[in-house]
Amino acid sequence: MGLHKSQPWSLSAKILIFLVVVIIISGGYTFYNAKGFSYLSNNPEACNNCHVMNDVYANYMSDPHSLKINGKEKATCSDCHLPHGFVSKWIAKAQSGLGHGYAFTFELDDLPVNLSANEKSKKIVQQNCINCHSDYAGNAINPTTHAGNNIQALQCVSCHENVGHRRGF
């Protein structure tokens, strides 16, 4: 009866294991260095982890939405810029985070001085304005005519352009 000798690992298996370890270590380091866990919260300070958000964050801090009541802001960045549904919020947060992470890693030469809202984000902000302020705005306008994909609708930030933070930094 013969003894089975263990086969040595092939060179390609060793290289694959090495690459996986390097990816895990560098990914963990990047996640730690980028304060990755902070993005799992609704804390506005997490949005200021990137220097391109310094002006936006400073402006938000001087806005009434940042005022704290019982230790909690009236509205955080997430309250305005993310859907309020549990699943849709985390999907949007992941898409945004991956997009920002990709841009800050691979498109450094093309980064804007400040981030701007895309069309999807603008629709989310509009819907969140209506969700929070429809009882007030209903006295002046019919907010249902401004909801959804109504392209002709007047957007809340058309008149309230500096609410939350200034635009066009």
Short mmCIF file of C-alpha atoms in Angstrom, two decimals:
data_model
loop_
_atom_site.label_atom_id
_atom_site.label_comp_id
_atom_site.label_asym_id
_atom_site.label_seq_id
_atom_site.Cartn_x
_atom_site.Cartn_y
_atom_site.Cartn_z
CA MET A 1 0.00 0.00 0.00
CA GLY A 2 1.39 3.25 -1.08
CA LEU A 3 1.29 6.49 0.80
CA HIS A 4 -0.30 9.43 -0.94
CA LYS A 5 2.01 12.34 -1.30
CA SER A 6 0.34 15.73 -1.24
CA GLN A 7 0.74 17.55 -4.48
CA PRO A 8 2.58 20.83 -4.22
CA TRP A 9 0.54 23.88 -5.09
CA SER A 10 0.87 24.91 -8.68
CA LEU A 11 2.43 28.26 -9.50
CA SER A 12 -0.88 29.61 -10.83
CA ALA A 13 -2.67 28.61 -7.59
CA LYS A 14 0.01 30.37 -5.53
CA ILE A 15 -0.28 33.49 -7.67
CA LEU A 16 -4.08 33.46 -7.39
CA ILE A 17 -3.94 33.10 -3.59
CA PHE A 18 -1.36 35.88 -3.39
CA LEU A 19 -3.55 38.20 -5.50
CA VAL A 20 -6.65 37.46 -3.43
CA VAL A 21 -4.72 38.22 -0.21
CA VAL A 22 -3.36 41.46 -1.69
CA ILE A 23 -6.85 42.53 -2.80
CA ILE A 24 -8.36 41.76 0.61
CA ILE A 25 -5.60 43.58 2.50
CA SER A 26 -5.60 46.63 0.20
CA GLY A 27 -9.40 46.73 0.16
CA GLY A 28 -9.51 46.54 3.96
CA TYR A 29 -6.88 49.25 4.25
CA THR A 30 -8.75 51.48 1.80
CA PHE A 31 -12.07 50.90 3.59
CA TYR A 32 -10.43 51.75 6.94
CA ASN A 33 -8.51 54.74 5.59
CA ALA A 34 -11.63 56.10 3.84
CA LYS A 35 -13.62 55.74 7.08
CA GLY A 36 -15.87 53.23 5.33
CA PHE A 37 -17.96 52.37 8.37
CA SER A 38 -19.02 56.01 8.71
CA TYR A 39 -20.94 55.69 5.43
CA LEU A 40 -23.22 53.13 7.04
CA SER A 41 -24.63 55.89 9.25
CA ASN A 42 -26.76 58.95 8.50
CA ASN A 43 -24.19 61.24 10.09
CA PRO A 44 -23.59 64.32 7.89
CA GLU A 45 -19.93 64.30 8.92
CA ALA A 46 -19.49 61.14 6.82
CA CYS A 47 -20.36 63.15 3.73
CA ASN A 48 -17.53 65.53 4.61
CA ASN A 49 -14.88 62.78 4.54
CA CYS A 50 -13.95 64.00 1.05
CA HIS A 51 -12.34 67.41 0.65
CA VAL A 52 -14.59 68.17 -2.32
CA MET A 53 -17.49 68.36 0.13
CA ASN A 54 -15.89 70.90 2.52
CA ASP A 55 -17.77 73.92 1.13
CA VAL A 56 -21.06 72.02 0.91
CA TYR A 57 -20.71 70.72 4.47
CA ALA A 58 -19.77 74.13 5.88
CA ASN A 59 -22.77 75.65 4.12
CA TYR A 60 -25.06 72.87 5.42
CA MET A 61 -23.83 73.54 8.95
CA SER A 62 -25.05 77.14 8.68
CA ASP A 63 -28.46 76.06 7.33
CA PRO A 64 -31.51 75.56 9.56
CA HIS A 65 -31.74 71.90 8.42
CA SER A 66 -28.55 71.17 10.40
CA LEU A 67 -29.94 72.56 13.66
CA LYS A 68 -30.19 69.87 16.28
CA ILE A 69 -33.35 69.13 18.22
CA ASN A 70 -32.83 66.71 21.10
CA GLY A 71 -29.36 65.96 19.70
CA LYS A 72 -30.57 65.08 16.19
CA GLU A 73 -30.36 67.23 13.07
CA LYS A 74 -33.64 68.40 11.54
CA ALA A 75 -32.46 66.83 8.28
CA THR A 76 -29.27 65.02 7.37
CA CYS A 77 -27.68 64.67 3.95
CA SER A 78 -29.32 61.23 3.68
CA ASP A 79 -32.75 62.66 4.50
CA CYS A 80 -32.56 64.88 1.44
CA HIS A 81 -30.36 62.95 -0.98
CA LEU A 82 -31.51 59.34 -0.50
CA PRO A 83 -34.89 57.63 -0.86
CA HIS A 84 -36.58 56.93 2.46
CA GLY A 85 -37.53 53.31 1.75
CA PHE A 86 -35.19 50.84 3.47
CA VAL A 87 -34.17 48.86 0.39
CA SER A 88 -34.15 51.79 -2.05
CA LYS A 89 -32.08 53.86 0.39
CA TRP A 90 -29.35 51.24 0.67
CA ILE A 91 -29.31 50.57 -3.07
CA ALA A 92 -28.93 54.30 -3.79
CA LYS A 93 -26.31 54.65 -1.06
CA ALA A 94 -24.30 51.73 -2.49
CA GLN A 95 -24.56 53.05 -6.06
CA SER A 96 -23.46 56.50 -4.98
CA GLY A 97 -20.62 55.17 -2.83
CA LEU A 98 -19.31 52.86 -5.52
CA GLY A 99 -19.52 55.64 -8.10
CA HIS A 100 -17.69 58.09 -5.84
CA GLY A 101 -15.11 55.46 -4.88
CA TYR A 102 -14.44 54.64 -8.53
CA ALA A 103 -14.13 58.31 -9.47
CA PHE A 104 -11.78 59.11 -6.58
CA THR A 105 -9.64 56.09 -7.43
CA PHE A 106 -9.51 56.04 -11.22
CA GLU A 107 -10.67 59.45 -12.47
CA LEU A 108 -8.66 61.87 -10.34
CA ASP A 109 -7.78 64.06 -13.32
CA ASP A 110 -11.47 64.51 -14.18
CA LEU A 111 -12.88 65.20 -10.72
CA PRO A 112 -14.92 68.37 -10.36
CA VAL A 113 -14.07 70.88 -7.65
CA ASN A 114 -17.46 70.03 -6.12
CA LEU A 115 -19.87 67.21 -6.78
CA SER A 116 -23.12 68.00 -8.57
CA ALA A 117 -26.42 66.16 -8.36
CA ASN A 118 -27.29 63.96 -11.33
CA GLU A 119 -30.86 63.67 -12.65
CA LYS A 120 -31.66 60.69 -10.42
CA SER A 121 -30.44 62.55 -7.34
CA LYS A 122 -32.41 65.68 -8.30
CA LYS A 123 -35.62 63.60 -8.49
CA ILE A 124 -34.91 62.07 -5.08
CA VAL A 125 -34.30 65.51 -3.54
CA GLN A 126 -37.51 66.87 -5.08
CA GLN A 127 -39.55 63.95 -3.77
CA ASN A 128 -38.02 64.31 -0.30
CA CYS A 129 -38.81 68.04 -0.23
CA ILE A 130 -42.43 67.18 -1.01
CA ASN A 131 -42.49 64.35 1.54
CA CYS A 132 -41.28 66.61 4.35
CA HIS A 133 -42.94 69.89 3.43
CA SER A 134 -46.16 69.07 1.58
CA ASP A 135 -48.27 70.31 4.50
CA TYR A 136 -46.61 73.75 4.25
CA ALA A 137 -46.17 73.87 0.51
CA GLY A 138 -49.75 72.67 -0.04
CA ASN A 139 -50.94 76.14 1.00
CA ALA A 140 -49.03 77.71 -1.89
CA ILE A 141 -48.90 75.01 -4.55
CA ASN A 142 -50.34 71.64 -5.34
CA PRO A 143 -47.31 69.41 -4.63
CA THR A 144 -48.78 66.50 -6.57
CA THR A 145 -48.22 68.47 -9.79
CA HIS A 146 -44.54 68.62 -8.91
CA ALA A 147 -44.01 64.95 -8.16
CA GLY A 148 -42.54 62.07 -10.09
CA ASN A 149 -41.46 62.50 -13.70
CA ASN A 150 -43.44 65.67 -14.41
CA ILE A 151 -40.79 67.41 -16.51
CA GLN A 152 -42.73 70.68 -16.66
CA ALA A 153 -43.04 70.82 -12.89
CA LEU A 154 -41.43 73.59 -10.92
CA GLN A 155 -38.73 72.10 -8.70
CA CYS A 156 -38.58 73.15 -5.05
CA VAL A 157 -34.95 74.25 -5.46
CA SER A 158 -35.99 76.53 -8.32
CA CYS A 159 -37.13 79.02 -5.68
CA HIS A 160 -35.36 77.62 -2.63
CA GLU A 161 -31.99 77.20 -4.29
CA ASN A 162 -29.87 77.74 -1.18
CA VAL A 163 -31.80 75.48 1.17
CA GLY A 164 -29.68 72.76 2.74
CA HIS A 165 -26.60 74.12 1.04
CA ARG A 166 -25.82 76.45 -1.82
CA ARG A 167 -25.71 75.20 -5.36
CA GLY A 168 -23.19 76.11 -8.01
CA PHE A 169 -20.14 76.29 -5.75
#
